[in-house]
PDB file of C-alpha atoms and ligand atoms in Angstrom:
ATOM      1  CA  UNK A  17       0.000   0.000   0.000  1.00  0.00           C
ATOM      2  CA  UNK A  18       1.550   3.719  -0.885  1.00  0.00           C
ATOM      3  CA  UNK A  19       2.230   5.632   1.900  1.00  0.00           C
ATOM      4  CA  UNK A  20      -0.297   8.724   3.023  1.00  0.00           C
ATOM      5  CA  UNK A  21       3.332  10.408   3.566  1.00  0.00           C
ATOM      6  CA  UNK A  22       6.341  10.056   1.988  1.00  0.00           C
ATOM      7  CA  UNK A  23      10.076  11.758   3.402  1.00  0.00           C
ATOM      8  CA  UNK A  24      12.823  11.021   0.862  1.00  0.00           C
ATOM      9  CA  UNK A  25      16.150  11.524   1.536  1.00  0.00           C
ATOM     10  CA  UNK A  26      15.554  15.190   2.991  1.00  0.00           C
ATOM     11  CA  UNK A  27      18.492  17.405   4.560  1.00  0.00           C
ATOM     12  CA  UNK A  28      18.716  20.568   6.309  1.00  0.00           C
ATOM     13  CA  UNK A  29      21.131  22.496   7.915  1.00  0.00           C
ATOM     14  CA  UNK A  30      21.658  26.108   9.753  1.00  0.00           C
ATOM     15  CA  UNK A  31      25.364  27.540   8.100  1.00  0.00           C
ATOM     16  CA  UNK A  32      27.113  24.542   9.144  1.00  0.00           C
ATOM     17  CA  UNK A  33      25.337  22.706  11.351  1.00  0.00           C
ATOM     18  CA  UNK A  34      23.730  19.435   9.422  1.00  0.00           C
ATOM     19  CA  UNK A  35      20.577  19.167  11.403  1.00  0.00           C
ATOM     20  CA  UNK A  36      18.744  16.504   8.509  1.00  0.00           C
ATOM     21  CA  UNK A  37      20.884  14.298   7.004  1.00  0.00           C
ATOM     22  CA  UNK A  38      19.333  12.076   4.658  1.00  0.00           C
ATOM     23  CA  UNK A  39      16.062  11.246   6.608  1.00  0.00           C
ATOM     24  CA  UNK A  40      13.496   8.860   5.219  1.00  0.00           C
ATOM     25  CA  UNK A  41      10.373   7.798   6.802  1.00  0.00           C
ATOM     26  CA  UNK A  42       7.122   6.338   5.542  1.00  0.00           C
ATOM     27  CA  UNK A  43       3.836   7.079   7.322  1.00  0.00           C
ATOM     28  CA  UNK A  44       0.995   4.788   6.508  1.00  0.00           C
ATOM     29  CA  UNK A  45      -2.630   6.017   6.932  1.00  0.00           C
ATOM     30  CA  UNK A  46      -3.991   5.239  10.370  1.00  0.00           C
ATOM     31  CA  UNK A  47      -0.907   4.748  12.037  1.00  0.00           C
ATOM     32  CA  UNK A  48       0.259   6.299  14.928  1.00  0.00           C
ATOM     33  CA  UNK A  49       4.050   7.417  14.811  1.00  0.00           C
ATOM     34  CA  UNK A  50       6.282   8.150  17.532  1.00  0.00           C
ATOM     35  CA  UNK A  51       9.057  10.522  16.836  1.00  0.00           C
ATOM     36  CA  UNK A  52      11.975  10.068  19.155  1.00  0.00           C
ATOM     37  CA  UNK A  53      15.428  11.554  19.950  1.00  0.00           C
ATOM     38  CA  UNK A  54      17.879  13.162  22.680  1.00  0.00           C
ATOM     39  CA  UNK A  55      17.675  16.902  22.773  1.00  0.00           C
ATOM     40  CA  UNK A  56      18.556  18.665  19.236  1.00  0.00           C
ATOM     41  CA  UNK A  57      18.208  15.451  17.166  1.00  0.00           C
ATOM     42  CA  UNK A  58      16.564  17.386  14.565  1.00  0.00           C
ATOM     43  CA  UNK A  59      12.814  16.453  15.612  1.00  0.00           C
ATOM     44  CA  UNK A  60      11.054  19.321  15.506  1.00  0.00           C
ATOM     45  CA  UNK A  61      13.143  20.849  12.135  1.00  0.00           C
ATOM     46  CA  UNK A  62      11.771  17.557  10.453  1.00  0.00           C
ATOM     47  CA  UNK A  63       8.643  18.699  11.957  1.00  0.00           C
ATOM     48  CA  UNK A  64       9.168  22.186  10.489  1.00  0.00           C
ATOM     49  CA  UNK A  65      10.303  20.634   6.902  1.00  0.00           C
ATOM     50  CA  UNK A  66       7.361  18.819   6.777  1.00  0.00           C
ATOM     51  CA  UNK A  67       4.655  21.304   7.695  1.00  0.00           C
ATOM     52  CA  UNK A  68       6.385  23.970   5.565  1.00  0.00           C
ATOM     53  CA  UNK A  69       7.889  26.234   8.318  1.00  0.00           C
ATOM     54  CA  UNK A  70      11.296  25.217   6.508  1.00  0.00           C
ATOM     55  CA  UNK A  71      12.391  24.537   3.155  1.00  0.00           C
ATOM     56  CA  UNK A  72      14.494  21.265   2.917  1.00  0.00           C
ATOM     57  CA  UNK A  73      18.109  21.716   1.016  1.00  0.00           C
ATOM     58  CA  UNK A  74      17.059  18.537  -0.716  1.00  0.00           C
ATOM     59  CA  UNK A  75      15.084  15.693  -0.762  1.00  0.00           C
ATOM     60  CA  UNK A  76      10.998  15.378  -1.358  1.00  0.00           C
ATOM     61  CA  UNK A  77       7.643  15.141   0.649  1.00  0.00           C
ATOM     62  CA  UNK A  78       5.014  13.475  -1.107  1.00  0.00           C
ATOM     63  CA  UNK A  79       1.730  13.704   0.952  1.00  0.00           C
ATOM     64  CA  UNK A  80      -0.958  11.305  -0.949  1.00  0.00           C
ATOM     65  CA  UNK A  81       1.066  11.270  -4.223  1.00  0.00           C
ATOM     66  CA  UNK A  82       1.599  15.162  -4.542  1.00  0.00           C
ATOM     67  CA  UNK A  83       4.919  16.978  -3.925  1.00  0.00           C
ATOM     68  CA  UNK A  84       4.497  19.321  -1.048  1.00  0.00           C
ATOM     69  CA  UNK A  85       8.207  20.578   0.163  1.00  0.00           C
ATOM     70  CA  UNK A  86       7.774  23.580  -2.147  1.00  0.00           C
ATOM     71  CA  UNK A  87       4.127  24.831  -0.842  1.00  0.00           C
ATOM     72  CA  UNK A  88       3.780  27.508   2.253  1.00  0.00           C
ATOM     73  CA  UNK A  89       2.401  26.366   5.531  1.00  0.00           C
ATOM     74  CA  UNK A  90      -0.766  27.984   4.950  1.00  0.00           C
ATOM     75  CA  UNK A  91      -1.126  25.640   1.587  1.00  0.00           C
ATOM     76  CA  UNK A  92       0.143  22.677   3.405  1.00  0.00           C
ATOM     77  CA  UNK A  93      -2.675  22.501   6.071  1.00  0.00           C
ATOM     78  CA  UNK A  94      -5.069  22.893   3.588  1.00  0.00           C
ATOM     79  CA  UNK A  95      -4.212  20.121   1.841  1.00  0.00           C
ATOM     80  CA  UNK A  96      -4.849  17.937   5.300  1.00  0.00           C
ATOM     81  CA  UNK A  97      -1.474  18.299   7.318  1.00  0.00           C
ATOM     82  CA  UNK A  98      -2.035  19.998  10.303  1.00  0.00           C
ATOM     83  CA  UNK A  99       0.917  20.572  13.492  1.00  0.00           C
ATOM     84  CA  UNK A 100       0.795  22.145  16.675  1.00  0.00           C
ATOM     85  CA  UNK A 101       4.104  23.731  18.193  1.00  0.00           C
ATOM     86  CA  UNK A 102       6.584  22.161  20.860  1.00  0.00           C
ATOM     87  CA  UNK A 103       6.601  26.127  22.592  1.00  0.00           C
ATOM     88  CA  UNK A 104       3.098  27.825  21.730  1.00  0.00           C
ATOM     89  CA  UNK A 105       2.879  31.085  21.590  1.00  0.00           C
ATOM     90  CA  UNK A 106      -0.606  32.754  22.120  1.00  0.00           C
ATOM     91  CA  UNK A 107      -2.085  36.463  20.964  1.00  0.00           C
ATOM     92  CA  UNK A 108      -2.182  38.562  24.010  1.00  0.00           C
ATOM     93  CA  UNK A 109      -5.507  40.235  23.203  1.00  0.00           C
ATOM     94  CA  UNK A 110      -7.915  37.254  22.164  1.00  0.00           C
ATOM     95  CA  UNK A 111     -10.023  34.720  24.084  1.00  0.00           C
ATOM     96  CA  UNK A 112      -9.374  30.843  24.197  1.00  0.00           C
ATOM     97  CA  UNK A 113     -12.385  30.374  22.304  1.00  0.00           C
ATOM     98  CA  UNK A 114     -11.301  33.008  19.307  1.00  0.00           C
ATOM     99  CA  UNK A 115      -7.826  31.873  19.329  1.00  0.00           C
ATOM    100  CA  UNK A 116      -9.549  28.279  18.421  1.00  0.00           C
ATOM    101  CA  UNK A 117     -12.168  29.905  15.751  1.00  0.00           C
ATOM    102  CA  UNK A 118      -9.405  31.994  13.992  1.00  0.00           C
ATOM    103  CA  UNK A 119      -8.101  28.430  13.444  1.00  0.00           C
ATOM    104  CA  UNK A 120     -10.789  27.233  11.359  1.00  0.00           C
ATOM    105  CA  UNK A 121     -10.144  26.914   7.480  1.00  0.00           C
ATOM    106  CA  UNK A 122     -13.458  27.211   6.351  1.00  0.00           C
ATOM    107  CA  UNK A 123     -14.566  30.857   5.412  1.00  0.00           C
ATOM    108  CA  UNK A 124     -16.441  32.916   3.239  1.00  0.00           C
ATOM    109  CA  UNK A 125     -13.969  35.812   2.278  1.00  0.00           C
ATOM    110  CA  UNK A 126     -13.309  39.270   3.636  1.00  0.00           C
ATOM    111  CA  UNK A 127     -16.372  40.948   1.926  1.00  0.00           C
ATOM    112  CA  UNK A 128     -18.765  38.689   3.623  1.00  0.00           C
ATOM    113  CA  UNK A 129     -17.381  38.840   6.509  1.00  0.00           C
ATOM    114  CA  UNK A 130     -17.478  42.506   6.819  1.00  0.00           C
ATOM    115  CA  UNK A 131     -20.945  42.382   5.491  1.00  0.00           C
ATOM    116  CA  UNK A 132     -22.146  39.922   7.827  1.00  0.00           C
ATOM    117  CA  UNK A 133     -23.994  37.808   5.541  1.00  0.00           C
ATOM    118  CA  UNK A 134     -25.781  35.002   6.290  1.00  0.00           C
ATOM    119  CA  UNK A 135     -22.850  32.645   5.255  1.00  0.00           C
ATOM    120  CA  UNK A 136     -20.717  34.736   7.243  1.00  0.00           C
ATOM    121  CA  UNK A 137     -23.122  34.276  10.152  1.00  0.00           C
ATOM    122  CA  UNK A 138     -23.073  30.109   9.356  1.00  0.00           C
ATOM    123  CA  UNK A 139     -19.832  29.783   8.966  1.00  0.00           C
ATOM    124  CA  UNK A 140     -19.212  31.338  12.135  1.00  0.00           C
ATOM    125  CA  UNK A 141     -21.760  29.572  14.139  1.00  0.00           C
ATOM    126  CA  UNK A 142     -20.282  26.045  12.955  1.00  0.00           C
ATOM    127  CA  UNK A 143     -16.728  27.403  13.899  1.00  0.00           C
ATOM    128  CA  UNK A 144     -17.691  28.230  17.363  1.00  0.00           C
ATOM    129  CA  UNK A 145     -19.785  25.128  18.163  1.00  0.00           C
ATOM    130  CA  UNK A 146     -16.911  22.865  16.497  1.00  0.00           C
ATOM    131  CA  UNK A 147     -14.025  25.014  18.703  1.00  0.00           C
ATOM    132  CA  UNK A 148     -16.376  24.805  21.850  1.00  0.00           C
ATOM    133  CA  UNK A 149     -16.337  21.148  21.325  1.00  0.00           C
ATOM    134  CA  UNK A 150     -13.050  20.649  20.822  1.00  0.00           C
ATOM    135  CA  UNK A 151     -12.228  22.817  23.967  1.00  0.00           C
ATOM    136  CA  UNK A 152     -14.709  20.491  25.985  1.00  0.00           C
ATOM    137  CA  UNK A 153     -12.330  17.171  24.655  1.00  0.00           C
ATOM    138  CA  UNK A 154      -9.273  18.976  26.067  1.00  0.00           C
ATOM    139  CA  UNK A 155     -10.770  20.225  29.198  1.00  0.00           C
ATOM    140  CA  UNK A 156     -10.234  24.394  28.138  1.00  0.00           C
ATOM    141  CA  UNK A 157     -14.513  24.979  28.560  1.00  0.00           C
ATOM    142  CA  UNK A 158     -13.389  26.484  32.039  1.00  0.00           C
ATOM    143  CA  UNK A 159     -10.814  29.164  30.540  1.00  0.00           C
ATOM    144  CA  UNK A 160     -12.938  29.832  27.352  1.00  0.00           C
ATOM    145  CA  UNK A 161     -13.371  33.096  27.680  1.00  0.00           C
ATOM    146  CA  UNK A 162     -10.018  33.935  29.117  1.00  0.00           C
ATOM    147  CA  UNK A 163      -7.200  35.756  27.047  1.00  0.00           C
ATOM    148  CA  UNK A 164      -4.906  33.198  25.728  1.00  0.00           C
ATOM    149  CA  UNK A 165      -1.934  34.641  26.773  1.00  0.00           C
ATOM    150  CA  UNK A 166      -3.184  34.091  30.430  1.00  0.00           C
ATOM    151  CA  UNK A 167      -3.224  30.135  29.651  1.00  0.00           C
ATOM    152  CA  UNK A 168      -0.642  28.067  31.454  1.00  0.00           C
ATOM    153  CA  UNK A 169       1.867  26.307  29.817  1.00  0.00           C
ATOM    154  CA  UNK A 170       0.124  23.173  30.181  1.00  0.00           C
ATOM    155  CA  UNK A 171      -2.914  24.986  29.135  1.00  0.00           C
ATOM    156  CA  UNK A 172      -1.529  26.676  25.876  1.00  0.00           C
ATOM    157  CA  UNK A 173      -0.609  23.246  24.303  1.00  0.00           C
ATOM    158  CA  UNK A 174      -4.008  22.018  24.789  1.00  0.00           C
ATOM    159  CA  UNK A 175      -5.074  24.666  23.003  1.00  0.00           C
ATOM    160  CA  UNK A 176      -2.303  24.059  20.466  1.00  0.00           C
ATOM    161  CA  UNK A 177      -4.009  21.077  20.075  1.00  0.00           C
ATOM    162  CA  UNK A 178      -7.329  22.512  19.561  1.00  0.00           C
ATOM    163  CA  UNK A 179      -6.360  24.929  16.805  1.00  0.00           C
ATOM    164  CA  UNK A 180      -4.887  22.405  14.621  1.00  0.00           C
ATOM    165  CA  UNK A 181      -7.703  19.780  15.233  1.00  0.00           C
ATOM    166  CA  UNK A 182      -9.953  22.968  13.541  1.00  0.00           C
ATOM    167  CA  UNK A 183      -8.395  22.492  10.543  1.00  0.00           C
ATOM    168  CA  UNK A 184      -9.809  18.595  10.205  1.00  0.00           C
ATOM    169  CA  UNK A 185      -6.251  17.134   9.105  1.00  0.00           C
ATOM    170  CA  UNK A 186      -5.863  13.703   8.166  1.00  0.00           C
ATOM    171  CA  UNK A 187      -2.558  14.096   9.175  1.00  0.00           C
ATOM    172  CA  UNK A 188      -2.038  15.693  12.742  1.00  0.00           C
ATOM    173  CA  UNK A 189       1.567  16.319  13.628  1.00  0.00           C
ATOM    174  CA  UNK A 190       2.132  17.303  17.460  1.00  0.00           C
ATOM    175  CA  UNK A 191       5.138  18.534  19.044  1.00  0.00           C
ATOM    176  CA  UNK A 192       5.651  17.553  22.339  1.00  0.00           C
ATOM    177  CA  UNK A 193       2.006  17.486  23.287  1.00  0.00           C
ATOM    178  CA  UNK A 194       2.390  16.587  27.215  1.00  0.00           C
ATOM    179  CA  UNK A 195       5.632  18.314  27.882  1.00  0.00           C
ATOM    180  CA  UNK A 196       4.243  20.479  31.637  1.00  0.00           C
ATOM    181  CA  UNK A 197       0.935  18.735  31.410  1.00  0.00           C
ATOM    182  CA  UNK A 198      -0.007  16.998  34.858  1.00  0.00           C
ATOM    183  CA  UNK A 199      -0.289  13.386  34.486  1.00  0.00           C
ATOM    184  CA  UNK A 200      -3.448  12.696  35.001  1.00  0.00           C
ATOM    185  CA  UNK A 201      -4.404  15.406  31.508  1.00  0.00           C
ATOM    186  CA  UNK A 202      -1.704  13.343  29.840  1.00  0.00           C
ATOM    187  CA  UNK A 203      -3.643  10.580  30.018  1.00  0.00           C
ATOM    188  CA  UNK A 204      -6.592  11.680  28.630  1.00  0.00           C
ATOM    189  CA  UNK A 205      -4.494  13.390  25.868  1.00  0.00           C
ATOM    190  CA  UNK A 206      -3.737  10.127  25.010  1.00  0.00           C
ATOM    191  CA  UNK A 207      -7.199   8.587  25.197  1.00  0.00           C
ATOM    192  CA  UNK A 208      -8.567  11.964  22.597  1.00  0.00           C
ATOM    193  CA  UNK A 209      -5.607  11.163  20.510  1.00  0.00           C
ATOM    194  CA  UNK A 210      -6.543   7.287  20.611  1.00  0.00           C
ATOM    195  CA  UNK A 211     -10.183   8.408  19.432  1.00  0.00           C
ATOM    196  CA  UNK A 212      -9.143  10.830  16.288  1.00  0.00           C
ATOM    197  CA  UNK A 213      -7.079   7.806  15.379  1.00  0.00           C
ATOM    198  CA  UNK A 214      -9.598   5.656  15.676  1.00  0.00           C
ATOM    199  CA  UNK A 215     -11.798   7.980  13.785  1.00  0.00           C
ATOM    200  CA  UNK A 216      -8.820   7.967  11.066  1.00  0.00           C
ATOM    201  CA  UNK A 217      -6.676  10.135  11.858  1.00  0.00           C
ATOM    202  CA  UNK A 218      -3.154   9.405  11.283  1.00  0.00           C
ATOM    203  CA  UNK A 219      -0.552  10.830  13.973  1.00  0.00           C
ATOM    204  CA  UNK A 220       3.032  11.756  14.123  1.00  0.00           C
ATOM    205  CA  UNK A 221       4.370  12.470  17.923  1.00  0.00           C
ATOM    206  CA  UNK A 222       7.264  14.187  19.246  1.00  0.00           C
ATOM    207  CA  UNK A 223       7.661  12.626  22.465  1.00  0.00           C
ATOM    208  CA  UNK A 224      10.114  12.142  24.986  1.00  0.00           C
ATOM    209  CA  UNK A 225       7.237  10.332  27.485  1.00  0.00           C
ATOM    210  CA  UNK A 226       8.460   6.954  27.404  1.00  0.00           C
ATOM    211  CA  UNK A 227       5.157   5.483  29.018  1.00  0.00           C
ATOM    212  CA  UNK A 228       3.453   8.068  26.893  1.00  0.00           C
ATOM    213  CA  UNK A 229       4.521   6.862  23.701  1.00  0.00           C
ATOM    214  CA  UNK A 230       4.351   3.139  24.732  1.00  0.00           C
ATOM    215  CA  UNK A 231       0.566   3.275  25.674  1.00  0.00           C
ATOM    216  CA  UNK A 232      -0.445   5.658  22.212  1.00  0.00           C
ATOM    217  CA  UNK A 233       2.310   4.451  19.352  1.00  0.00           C
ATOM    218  CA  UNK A 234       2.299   1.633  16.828  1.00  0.00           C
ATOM    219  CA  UNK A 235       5.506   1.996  15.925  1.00  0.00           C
ATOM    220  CA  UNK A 236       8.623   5.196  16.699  1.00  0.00           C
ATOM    221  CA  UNK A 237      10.916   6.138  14.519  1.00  0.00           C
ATOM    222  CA  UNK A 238      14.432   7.432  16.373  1.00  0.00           C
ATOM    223  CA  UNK A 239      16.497  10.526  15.490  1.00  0.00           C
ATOM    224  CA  UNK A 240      20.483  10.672  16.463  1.00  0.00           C
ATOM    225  CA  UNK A 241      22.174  13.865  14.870  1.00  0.00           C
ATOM    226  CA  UNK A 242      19.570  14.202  12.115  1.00  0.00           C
ATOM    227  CA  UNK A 243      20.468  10.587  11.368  1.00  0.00           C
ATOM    228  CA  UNK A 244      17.410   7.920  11.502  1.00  0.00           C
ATOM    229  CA  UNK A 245      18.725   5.526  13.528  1.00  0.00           C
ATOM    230  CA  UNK A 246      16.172   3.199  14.593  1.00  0.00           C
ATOM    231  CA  UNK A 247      12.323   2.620  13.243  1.00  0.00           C
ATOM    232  CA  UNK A 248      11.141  -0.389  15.861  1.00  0.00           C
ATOM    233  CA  UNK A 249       7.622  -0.744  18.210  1.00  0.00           C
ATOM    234  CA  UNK A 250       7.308   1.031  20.963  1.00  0.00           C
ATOM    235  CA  UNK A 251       8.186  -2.078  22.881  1.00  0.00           C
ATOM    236  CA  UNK A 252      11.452  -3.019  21.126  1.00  0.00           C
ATOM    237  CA  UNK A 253      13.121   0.876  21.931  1.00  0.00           C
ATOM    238  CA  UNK A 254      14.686  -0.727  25.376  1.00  0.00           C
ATOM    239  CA  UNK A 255      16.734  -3.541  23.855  1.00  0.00           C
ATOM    240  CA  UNK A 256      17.723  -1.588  20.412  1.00  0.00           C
ATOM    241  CA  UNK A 257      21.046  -1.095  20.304  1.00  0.00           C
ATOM    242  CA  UNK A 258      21.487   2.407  17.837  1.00  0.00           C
ATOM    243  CA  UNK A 259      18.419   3.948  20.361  1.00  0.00           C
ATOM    244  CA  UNK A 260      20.774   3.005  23.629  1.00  0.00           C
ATOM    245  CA  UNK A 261      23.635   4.526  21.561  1.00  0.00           C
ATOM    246  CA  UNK A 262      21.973   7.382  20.642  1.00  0.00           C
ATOM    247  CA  UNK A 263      20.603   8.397  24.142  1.00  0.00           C
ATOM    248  CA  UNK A 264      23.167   6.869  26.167  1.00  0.00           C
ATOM    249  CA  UNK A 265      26.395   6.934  24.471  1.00  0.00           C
ATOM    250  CA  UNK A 266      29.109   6.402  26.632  1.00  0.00           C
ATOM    251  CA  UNK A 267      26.939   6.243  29.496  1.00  0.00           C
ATOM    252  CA  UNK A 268      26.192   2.373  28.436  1.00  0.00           C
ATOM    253  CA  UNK A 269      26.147  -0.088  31.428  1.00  0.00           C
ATOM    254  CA  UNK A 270      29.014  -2.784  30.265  1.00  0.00           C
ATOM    255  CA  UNK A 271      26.558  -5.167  31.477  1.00  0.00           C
ATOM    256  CA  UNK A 272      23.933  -4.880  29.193  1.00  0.00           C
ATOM    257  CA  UNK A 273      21.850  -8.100  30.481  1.00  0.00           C
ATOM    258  CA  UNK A 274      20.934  -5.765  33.416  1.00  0.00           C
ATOM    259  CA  UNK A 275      20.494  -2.936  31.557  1.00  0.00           C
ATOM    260  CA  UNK A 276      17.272  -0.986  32.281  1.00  0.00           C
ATOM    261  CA  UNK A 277      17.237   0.617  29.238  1.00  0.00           C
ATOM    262  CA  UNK A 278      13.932   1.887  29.258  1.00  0.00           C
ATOM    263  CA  UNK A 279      14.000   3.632  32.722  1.00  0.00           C
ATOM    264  CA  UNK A 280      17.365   5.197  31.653  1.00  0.00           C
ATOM    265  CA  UNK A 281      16.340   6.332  28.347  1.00  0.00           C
ATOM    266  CA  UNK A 282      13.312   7.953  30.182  1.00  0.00           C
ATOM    267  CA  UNK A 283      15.763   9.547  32.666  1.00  0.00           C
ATOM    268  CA  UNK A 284      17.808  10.895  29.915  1.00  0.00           C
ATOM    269  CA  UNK A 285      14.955  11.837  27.608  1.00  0.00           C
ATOM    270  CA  UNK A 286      12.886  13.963  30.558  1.00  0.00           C
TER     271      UNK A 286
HETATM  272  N1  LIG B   8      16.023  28.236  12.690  1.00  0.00           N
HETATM  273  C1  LIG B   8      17.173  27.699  13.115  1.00  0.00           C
HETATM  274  N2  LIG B   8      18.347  28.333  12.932  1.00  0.00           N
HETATM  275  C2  LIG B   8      19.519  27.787  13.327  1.00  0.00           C
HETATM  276  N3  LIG B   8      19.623  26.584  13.939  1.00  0.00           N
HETATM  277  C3  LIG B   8      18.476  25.909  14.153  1.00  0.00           C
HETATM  278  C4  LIG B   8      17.202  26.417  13.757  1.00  0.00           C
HETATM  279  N4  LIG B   8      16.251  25.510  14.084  1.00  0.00           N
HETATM  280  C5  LIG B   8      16.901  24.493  14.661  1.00  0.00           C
HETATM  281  N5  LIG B   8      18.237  24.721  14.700  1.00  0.00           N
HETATM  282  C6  LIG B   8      19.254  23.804  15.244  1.00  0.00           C
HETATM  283  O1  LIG B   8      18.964  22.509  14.787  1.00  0.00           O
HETATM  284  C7  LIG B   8      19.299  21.554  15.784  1.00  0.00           C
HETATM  285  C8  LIG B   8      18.116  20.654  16.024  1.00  0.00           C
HETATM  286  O2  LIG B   8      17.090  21.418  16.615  1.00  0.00           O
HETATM  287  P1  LIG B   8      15.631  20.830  16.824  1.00  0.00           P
HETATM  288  O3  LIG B   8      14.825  21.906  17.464  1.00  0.00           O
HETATM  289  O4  LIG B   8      15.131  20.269  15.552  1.00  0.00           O
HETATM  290  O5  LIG B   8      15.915  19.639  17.847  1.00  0.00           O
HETATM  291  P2  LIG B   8      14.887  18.709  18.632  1.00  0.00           P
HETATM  292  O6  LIG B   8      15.242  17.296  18.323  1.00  0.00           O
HETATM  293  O7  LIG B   8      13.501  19.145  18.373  1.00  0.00           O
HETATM  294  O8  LIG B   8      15.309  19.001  20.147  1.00  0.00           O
HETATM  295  P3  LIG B   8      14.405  19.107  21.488  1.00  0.00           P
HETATM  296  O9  LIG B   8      14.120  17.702  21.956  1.00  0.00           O
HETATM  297  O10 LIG B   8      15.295  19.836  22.440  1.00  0.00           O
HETATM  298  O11 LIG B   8      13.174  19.883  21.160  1.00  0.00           O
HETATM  299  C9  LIG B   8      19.752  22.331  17.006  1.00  0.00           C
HETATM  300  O12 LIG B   8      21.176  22.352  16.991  1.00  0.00           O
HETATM  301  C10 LIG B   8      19.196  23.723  16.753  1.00  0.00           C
HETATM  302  O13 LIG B   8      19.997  24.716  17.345  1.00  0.00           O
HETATM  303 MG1  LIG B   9      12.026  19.984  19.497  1.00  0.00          MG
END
């Protein structure tokens, strides 16, 4: 079966730093893909590559057949790739609930807007029942009406969350999505995820939540130095070798029979 998404040999780098370095990785539709990798791996540059933040040096992105590493951002979530942001940042003078309606794609042009016609008037209805619901599912109903800037951190990926769920990807890309969210909301992030996938939605997670990423991810996909390294189930990152390497180095027990790889890859991650 093809692919929903496609990365071919893509590279990037900042002057002389080679952050991507030949990185492949298929994404099949309905999957759920972990994204792993110590601190400044590359992760969230892929991330960027792929959502259109930043132009690859080379390589391709083919998203259901098409060619997307030449189209904008804007172009890219319209054609069903949506991302949220590993450090949201939120407009000082808007509401929770605007910040998720100014998400929505759907609209009906400046004129009738201004105008306030009755499509206007639709079209906003259905974007603020469809942003109220979504800020029920993440638990924001209680700061709705709150300036976004006043969010918590916890808080303002949530609503991270939110804004690219208004954009009804197929394809929802999330960076970091429980980093300074209390356990017991990182759980039920993963059970909302579970249910868009279930619904069809295919995921990509940046994720350094070792029990996270277990419980939500069919398979992960590690990053060392913009290098793949490893592309294993969630279940097989404690005993593979290049993911030790790659988060422990020279910190590798010599004994690797007691090796708690898991636990120290989790120490080392967080
Ligand atoms: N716009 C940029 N300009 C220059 N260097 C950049 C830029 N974006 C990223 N980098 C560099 O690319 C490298 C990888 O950064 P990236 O943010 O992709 O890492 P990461 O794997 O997401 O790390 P973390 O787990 O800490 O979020 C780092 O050395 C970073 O400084
Ligand atoms: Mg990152």
């Amino acid at each position: 079966m093809t692919p929903l998404l496609q990365v071919k040999s893509i590279a990037k780098a900042f002057g002389g730093n080679h952050v991507l370095q030949n990185v492949n990785i298929d994404v099949h539709a309905g999957e759920i893909v972990g994204l792993l990798g110590p601190n400044g791996s590359g992760k969230s540059t892929l991330l960027n590559t792929i959502t259109g933040f930043e132009a690859p040096d080379s390589g391709q992105i083919i998203y259901e057949r098409q060619r997307i590493e030449s189209l904008t951002a804007h172009n890219i979530v319209k054609t069903g790739i949506a991302r949220t942001f590993q450090l949201p940042s939120m407009p000082q003078k808007m509401t929770t609930i605007e910040v998720a309606m100014a998400a929505a794609t759907g609209h009906h042009g400046f004129w009738a807007t201004l105008l306030n016609t009755p499509a206007a008037r639709s079209a906003e209805q259905q974007a603020r029942e469809k942003a109220d619901a979504l800020l029920n599912e993440l638990q924001l109903t209680p700061v709705r009406n709150l300036s976004s800037a006043a969010l918590s951190g916890g808080q303002k990926k949530l609503l991270g969350i939110v804004c690219a769920l208004m954009a009804d990807p197929k394809i929802l890309m999330l960076d970091e999505p429980t980093a300074g969210v209390h356990p017991n909301l990182k759980r039920d992030i993963v059970s909302a995820l579970q249910r868009l996938n279930t619904r069809g939605m295919t995921l990509v997670v940046v994720e350094h939540d070792m029990h996270f990423i277990r419980e939500l991810c069919h398979r992960c996909v590690v990053l060392d130095r913009g290098h793949i390294v490893a592309n294993c189930r969630p279940e097989e990152l404690a005993t593979n070798e290049q993911v030790l390497d790659a988060y422990l180095g020279n910190a590798r027990p010599v004994n690797r029979t007691n090796t708690t790889g898991m636990q120290k890859i989790q120490v080392l991650a967080s």
